[in-house]
Tab-separated table of N, CA, C and O in Angstrom:
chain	number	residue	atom	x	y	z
T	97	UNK	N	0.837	-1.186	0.000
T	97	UNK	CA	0.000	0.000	0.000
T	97	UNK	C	0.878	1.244	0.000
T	97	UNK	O	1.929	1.310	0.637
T	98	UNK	N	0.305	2.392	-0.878
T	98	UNK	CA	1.067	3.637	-0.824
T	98	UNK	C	1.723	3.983	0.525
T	98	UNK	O	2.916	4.201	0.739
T	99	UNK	N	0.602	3.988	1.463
T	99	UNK	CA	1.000	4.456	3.084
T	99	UNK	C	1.927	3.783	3.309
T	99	UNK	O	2.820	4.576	3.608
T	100	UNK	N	2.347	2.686	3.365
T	100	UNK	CA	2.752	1.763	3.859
T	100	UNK	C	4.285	2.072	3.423
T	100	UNK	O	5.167	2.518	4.158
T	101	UNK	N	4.359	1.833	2.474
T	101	UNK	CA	5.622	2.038	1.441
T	101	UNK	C	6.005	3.603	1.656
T	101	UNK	O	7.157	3.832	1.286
T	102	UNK	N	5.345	4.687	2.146
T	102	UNK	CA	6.007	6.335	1.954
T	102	UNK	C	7.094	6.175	3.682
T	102	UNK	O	8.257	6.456	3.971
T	103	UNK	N	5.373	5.313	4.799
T	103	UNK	CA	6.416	5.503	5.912
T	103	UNK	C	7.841	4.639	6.079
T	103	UNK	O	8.703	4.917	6.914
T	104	UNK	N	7.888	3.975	5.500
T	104	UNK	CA	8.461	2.900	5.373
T	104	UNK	C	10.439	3.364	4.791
T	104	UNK	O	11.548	3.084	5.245
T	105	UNK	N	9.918	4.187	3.579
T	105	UNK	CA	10.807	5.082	3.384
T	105	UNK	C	11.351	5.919	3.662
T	105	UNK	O	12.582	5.927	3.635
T	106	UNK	N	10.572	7.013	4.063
T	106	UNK	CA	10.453	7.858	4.942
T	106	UNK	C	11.810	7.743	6.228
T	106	UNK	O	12.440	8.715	6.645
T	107	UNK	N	11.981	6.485	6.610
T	107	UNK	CA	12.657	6.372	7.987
T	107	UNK	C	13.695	5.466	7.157
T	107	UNK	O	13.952	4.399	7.715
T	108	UNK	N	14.247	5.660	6.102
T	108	UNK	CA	15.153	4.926	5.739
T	108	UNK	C	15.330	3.444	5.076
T	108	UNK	O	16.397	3.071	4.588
T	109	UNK	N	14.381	2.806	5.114
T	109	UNK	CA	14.150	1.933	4.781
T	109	UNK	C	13.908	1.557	3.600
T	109	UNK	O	13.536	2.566	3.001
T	110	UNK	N	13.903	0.314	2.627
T	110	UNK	CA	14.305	0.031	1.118
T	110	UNK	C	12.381	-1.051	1.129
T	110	UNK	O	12.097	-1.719	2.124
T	111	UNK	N	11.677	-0.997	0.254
T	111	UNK	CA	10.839	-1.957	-0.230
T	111	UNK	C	10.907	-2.550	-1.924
T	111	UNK	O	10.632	-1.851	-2.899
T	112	UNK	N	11.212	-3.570	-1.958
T	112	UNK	CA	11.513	-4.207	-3.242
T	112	UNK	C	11.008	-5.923	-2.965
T	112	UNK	O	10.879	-6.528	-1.901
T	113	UNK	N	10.819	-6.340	-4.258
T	113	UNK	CA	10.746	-7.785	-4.317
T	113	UNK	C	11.629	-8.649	-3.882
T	113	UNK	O	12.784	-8.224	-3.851
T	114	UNK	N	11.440	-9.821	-3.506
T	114	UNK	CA	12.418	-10.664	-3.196
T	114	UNK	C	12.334	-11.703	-4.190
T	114	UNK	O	11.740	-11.386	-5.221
T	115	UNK	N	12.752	-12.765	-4.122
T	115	UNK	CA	12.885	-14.164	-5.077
T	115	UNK	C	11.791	-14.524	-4.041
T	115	UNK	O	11.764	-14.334	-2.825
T	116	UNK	N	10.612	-15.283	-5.146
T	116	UNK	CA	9.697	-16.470	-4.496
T	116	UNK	C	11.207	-17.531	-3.996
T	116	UNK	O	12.274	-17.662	-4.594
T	117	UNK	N	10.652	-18.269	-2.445
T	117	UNK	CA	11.283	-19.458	-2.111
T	117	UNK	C	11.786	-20.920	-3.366
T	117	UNK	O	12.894	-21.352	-3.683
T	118	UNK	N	10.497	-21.280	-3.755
T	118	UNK	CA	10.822	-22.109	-4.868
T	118	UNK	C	11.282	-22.104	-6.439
T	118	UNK	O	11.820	-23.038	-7.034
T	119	UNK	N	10.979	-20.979	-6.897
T	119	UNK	CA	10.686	-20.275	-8.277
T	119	UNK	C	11.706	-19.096	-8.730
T	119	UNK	O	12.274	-18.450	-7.850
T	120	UNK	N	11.979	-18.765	-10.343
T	120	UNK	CA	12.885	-17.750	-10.037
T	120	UNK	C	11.729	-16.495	-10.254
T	120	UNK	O	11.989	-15.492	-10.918
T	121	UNK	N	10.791	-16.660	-9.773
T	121	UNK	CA	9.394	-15.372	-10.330
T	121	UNK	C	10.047	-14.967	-8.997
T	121	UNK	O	10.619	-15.565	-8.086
T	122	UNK	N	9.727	-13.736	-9.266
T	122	UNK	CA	9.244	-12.598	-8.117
T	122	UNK	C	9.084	-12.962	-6.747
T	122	UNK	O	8.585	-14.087	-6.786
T	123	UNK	N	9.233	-12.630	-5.578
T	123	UNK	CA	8.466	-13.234	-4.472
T	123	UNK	C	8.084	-11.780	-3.779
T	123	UNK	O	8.096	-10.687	-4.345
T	124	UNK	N	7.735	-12.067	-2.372
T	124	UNK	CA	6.598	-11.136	-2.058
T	124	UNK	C	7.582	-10.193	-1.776
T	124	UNK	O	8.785	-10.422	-1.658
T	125	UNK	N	6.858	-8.827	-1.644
T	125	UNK	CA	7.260	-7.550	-1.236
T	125	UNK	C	7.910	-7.257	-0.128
T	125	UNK	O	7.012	-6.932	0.648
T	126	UNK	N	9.033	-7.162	0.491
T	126	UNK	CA	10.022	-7.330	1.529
T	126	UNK	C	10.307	-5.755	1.818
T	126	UNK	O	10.189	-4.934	0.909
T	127	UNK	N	10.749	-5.320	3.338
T	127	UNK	CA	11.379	-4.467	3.864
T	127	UNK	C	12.423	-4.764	4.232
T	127	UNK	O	12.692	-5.710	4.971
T	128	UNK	N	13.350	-3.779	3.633
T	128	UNK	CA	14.920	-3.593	4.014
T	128	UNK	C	15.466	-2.548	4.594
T	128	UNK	O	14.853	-1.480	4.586
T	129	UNK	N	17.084	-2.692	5.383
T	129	UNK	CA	17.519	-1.871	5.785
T	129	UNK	C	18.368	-1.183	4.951
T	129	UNK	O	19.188	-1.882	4.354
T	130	UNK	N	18.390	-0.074	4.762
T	130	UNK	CA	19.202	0.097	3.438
T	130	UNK	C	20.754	0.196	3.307
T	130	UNK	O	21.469	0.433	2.334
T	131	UNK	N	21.148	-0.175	5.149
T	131	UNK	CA	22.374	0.161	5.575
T	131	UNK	C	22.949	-1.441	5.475
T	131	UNK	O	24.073	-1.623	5.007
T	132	UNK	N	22.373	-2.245	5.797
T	132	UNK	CA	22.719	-3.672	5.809
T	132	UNK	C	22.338	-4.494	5.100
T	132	UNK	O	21.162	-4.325	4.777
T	133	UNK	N	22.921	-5.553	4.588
T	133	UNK	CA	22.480	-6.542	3.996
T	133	UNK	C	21.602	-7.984	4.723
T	133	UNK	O	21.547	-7.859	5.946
T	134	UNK	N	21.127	-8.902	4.361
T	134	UNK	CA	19.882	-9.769	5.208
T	134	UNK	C	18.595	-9.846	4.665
T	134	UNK	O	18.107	-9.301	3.675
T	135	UNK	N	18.333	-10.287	5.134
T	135	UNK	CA	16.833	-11.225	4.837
T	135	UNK	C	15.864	-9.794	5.107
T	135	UNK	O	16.083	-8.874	5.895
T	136	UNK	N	14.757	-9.975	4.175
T	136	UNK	CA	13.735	-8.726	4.459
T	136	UNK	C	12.860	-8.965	5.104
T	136	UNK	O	12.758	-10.188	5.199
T	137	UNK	N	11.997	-8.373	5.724
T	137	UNK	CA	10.918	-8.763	5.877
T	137	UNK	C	9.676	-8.496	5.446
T	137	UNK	O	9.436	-7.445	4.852
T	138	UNK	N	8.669	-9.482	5.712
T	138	UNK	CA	7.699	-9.669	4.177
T	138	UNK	C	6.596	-9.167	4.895
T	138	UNK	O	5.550	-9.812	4.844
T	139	UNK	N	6.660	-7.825	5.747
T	139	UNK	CA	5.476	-7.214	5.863
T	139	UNK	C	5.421	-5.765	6.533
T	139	UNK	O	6.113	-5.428	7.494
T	140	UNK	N	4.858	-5.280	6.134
T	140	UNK	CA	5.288	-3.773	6.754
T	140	UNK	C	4.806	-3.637	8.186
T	140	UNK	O	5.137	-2.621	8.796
T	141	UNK	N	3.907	-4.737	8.907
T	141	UNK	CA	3.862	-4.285	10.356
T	141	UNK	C	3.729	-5.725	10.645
T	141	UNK	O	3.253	-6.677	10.027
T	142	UNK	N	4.761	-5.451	12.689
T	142	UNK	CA	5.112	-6.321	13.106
T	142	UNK	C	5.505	-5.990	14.324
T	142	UNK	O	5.976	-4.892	14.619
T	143	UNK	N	5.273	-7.225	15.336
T	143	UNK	CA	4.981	-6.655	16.851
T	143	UNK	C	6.659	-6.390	17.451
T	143	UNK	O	7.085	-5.379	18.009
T	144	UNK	N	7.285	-7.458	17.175
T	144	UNK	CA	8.445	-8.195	18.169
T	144	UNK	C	9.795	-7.440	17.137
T	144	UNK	O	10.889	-7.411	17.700
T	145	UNK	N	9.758	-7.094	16.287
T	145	UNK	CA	11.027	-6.910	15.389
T	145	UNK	C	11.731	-5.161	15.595
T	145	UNK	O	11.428	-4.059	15.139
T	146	UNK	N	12.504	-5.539	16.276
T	146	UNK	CA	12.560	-4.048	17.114
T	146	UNK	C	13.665	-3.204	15.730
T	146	UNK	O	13.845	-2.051	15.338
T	147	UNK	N	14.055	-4.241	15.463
T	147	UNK	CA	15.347	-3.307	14.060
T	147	UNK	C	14.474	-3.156	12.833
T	147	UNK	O	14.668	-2.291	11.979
T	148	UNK	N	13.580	-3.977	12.801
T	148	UNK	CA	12.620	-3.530	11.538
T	148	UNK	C	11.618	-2.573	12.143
T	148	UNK	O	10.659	-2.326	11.413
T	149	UNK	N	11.641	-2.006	13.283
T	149	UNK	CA	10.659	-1.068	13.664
T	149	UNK	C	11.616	0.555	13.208
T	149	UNK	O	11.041	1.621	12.992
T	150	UNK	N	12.812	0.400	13.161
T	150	UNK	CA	13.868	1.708	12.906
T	150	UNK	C	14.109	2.188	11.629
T	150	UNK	O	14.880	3.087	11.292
T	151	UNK	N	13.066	1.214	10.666
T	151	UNK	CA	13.206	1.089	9.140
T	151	UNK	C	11.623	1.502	8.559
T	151	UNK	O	11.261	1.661	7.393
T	152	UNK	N	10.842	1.608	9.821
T	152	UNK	CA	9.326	1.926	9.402
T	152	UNK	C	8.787	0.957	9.517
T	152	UNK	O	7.623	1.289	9.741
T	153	UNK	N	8.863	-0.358	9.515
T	153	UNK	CA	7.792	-1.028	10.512
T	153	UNK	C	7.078	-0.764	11.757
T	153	UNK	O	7.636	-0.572	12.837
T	154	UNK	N	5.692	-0.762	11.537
T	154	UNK	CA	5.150	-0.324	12.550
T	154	UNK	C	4.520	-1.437	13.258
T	154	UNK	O	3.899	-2.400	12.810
T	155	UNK	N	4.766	-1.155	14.276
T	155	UNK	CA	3.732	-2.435	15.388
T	155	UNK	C	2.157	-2.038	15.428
T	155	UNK	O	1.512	-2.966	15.915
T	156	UNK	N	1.588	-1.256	15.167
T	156	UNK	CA	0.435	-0.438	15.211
T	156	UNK	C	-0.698	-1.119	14.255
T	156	UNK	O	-0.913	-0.783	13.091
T	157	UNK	N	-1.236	-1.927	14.824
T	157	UNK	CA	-2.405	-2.240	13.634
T	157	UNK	C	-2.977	-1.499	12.789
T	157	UNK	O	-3.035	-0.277	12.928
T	158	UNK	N	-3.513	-2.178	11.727
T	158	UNK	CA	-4.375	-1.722	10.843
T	158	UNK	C	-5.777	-2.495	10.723
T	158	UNK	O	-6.065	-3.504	10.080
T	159	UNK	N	-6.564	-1.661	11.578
T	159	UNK	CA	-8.194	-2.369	11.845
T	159	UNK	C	-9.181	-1.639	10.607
T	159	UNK	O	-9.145	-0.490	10.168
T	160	UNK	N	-9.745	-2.379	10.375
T	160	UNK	CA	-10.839	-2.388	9.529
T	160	UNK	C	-11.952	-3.037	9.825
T	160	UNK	O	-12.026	-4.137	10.372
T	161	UNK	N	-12.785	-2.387	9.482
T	161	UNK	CA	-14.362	-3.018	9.956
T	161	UNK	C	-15.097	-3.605	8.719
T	161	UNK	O	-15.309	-3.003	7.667
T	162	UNK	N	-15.480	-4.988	9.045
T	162	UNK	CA	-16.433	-5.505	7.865
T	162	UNK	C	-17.695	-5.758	7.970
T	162	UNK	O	-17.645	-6.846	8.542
T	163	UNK	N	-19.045	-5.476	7.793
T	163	UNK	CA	-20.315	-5.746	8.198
T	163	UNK	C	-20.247	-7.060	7.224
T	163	UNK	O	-19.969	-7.087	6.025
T	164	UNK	N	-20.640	-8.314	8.237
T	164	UNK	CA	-20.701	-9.824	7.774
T	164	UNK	C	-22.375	-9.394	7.327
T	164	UNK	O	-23.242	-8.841	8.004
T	165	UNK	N	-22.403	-9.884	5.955
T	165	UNK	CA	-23.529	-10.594	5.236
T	165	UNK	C	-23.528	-11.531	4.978
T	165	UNK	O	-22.683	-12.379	5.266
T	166	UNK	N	-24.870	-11.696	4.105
T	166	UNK	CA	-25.113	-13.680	3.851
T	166	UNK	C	-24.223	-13.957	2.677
T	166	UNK	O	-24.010	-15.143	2.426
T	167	UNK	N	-23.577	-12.882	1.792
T	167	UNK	CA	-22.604	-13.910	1.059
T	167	UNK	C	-21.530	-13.896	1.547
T	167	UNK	O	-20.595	-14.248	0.828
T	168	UNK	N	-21.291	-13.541	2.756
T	168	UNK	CA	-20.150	-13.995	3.356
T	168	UNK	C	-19.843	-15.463	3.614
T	168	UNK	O	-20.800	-15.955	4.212
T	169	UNK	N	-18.856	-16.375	3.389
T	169	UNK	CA	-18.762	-17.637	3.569
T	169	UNK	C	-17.736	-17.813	4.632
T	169	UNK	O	-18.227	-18.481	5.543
T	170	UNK	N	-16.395	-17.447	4.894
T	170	UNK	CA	-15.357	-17.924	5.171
T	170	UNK	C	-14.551	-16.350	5.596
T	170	UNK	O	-14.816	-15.262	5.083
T	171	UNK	N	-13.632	-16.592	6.554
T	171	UNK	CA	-12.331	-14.986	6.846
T	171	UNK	C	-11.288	-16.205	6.805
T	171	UNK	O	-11.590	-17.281	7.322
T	172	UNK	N	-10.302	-16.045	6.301
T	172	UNK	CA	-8.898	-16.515	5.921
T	172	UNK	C	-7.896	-16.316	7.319
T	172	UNK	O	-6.899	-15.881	6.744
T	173	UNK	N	-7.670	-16.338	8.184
T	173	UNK	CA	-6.426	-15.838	8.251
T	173	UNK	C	-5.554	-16.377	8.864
T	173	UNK	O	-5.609	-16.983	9.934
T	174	UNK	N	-4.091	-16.017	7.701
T	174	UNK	CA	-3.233	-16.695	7.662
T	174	UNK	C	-1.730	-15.722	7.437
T	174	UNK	O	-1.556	-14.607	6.946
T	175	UNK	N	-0.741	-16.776	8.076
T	175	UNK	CA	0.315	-15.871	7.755
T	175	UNK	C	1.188	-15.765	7.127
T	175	UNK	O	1.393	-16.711	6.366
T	176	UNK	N	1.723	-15.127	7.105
T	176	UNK	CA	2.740	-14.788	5.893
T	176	UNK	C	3.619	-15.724	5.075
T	176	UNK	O	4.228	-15.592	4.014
T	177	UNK	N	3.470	-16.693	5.927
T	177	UNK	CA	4.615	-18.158	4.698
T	177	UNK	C	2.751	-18.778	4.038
T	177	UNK	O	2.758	-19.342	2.944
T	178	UNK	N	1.918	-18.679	4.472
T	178	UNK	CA	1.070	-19.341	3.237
T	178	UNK	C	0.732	-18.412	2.494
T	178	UNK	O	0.194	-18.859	1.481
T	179	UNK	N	0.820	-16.750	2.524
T	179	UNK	CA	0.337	-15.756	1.445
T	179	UNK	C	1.987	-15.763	0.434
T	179	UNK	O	2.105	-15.165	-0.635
T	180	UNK	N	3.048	-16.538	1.066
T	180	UNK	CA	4.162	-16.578	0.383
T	180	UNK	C	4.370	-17.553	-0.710
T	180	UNK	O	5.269	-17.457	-1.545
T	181	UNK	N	3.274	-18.725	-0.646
T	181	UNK	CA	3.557	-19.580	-1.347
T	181	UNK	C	2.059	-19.618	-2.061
T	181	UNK	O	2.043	-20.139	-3.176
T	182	UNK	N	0.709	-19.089	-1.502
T	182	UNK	CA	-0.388	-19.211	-2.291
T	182	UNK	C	-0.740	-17.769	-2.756
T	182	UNK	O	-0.359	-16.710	-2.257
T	183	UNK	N	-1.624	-17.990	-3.918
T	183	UNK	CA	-2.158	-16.318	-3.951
T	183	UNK	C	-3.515	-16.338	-3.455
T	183	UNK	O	-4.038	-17.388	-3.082
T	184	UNK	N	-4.274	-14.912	-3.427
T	184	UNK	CA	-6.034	-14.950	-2.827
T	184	UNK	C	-6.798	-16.243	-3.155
T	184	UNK	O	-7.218	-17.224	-2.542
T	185	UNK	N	-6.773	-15.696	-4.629
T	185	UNK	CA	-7.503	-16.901	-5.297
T	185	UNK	C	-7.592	-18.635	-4.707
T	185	UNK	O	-8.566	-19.267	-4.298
T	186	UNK	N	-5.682	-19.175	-4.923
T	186	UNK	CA	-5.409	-19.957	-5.238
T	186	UNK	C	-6.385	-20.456	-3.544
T	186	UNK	O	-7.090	-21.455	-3.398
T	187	UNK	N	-6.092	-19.401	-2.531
T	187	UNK	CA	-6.533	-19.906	-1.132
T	187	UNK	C	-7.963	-20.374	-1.185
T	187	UNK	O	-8.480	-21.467	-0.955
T	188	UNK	N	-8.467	-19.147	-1.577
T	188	UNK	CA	-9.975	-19.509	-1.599
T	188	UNK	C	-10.373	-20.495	-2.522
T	188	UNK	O	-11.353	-21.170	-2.206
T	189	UNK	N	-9.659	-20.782	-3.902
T	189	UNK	CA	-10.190	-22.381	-4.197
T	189	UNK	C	-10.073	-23.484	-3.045
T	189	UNK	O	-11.004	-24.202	-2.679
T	190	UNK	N	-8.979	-23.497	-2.618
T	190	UNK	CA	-8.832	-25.033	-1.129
T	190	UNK	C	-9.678	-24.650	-0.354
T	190	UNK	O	-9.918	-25.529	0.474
T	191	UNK	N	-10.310	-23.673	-0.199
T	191	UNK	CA	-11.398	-23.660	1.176
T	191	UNK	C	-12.940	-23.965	0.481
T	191	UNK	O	-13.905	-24.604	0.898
T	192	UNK	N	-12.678	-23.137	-0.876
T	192	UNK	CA	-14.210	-23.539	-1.446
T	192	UNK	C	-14.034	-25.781	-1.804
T	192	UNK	O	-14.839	-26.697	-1.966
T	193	UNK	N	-13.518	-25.735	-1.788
T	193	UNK	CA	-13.059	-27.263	-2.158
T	193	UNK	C	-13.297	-27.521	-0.789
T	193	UNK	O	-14.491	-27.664	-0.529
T	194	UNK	N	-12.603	-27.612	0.058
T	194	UNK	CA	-13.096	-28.299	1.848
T	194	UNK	C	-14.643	-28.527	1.693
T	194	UNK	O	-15.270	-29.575	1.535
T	195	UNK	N	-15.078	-27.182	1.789
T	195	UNK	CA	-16.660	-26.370	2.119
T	195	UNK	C	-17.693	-27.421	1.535
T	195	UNK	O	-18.564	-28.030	2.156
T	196	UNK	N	-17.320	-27.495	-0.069
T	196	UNK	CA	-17.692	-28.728	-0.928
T	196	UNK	C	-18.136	-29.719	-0.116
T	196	UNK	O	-19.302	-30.044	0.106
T	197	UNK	N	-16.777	-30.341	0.464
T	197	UNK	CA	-16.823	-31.527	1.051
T	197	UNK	C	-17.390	-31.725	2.114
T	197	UNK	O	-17.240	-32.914	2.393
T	198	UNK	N	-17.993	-31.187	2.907
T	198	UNK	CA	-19.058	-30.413	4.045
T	198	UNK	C	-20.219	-30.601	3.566
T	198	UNK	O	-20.767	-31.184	4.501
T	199	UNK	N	-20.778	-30.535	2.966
T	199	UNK	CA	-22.066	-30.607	2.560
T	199	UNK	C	-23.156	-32.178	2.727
T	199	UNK	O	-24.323	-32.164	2.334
């Protein structure tokens, strides 16, 4: 997200792609330090990471409100090594597939 990425910069910090784990495509969107080299991290907020907090990670949630209706089926949530290896979609096919099998 724009926000995400200005504060992020803002305090020094680098956002760029990484290598997917398995693949040579793209992998997810990582925060860096721009002073050091290392592993990024693959989300702009985070409770415990006190050196990725000096780079613009923020510990500070981001709440949003959803009014549940009837086509609501399912809330996902999951973390960051399964949004690393699946996309929206790919998730919500395996759950509409479970759901299937429920019936």
């Amino acid at each position: 997200l724009p926000n995400e990425r200005a504060r992020i910069e803002a305090l020094g910090g680098v956002v760029k792609r990484g290598e997917a784990a398995r693949s040579a495509e793209a992998g997810p969107w990582r925060v860096y330090c721009s002073k050091e080299p290392g592993p990024g991290l693959a989300m702009s907020r985070s409770i415990g990471d006190c050196s990725a907090h000096a780079v613009g990670v923020s510990h500070k949630p981001d709440i949003r409100e959803h009014a549940i209706s009837r086509d609501d089926r399912v809330l996902l949530l999951c973390t960051d090594g399964v949004w690393d290896m699946l996309s929206n979609l790919e998730a919500v096919r395996i759950v509409a597939a479970v759901l299937r099998g429920c019936t």
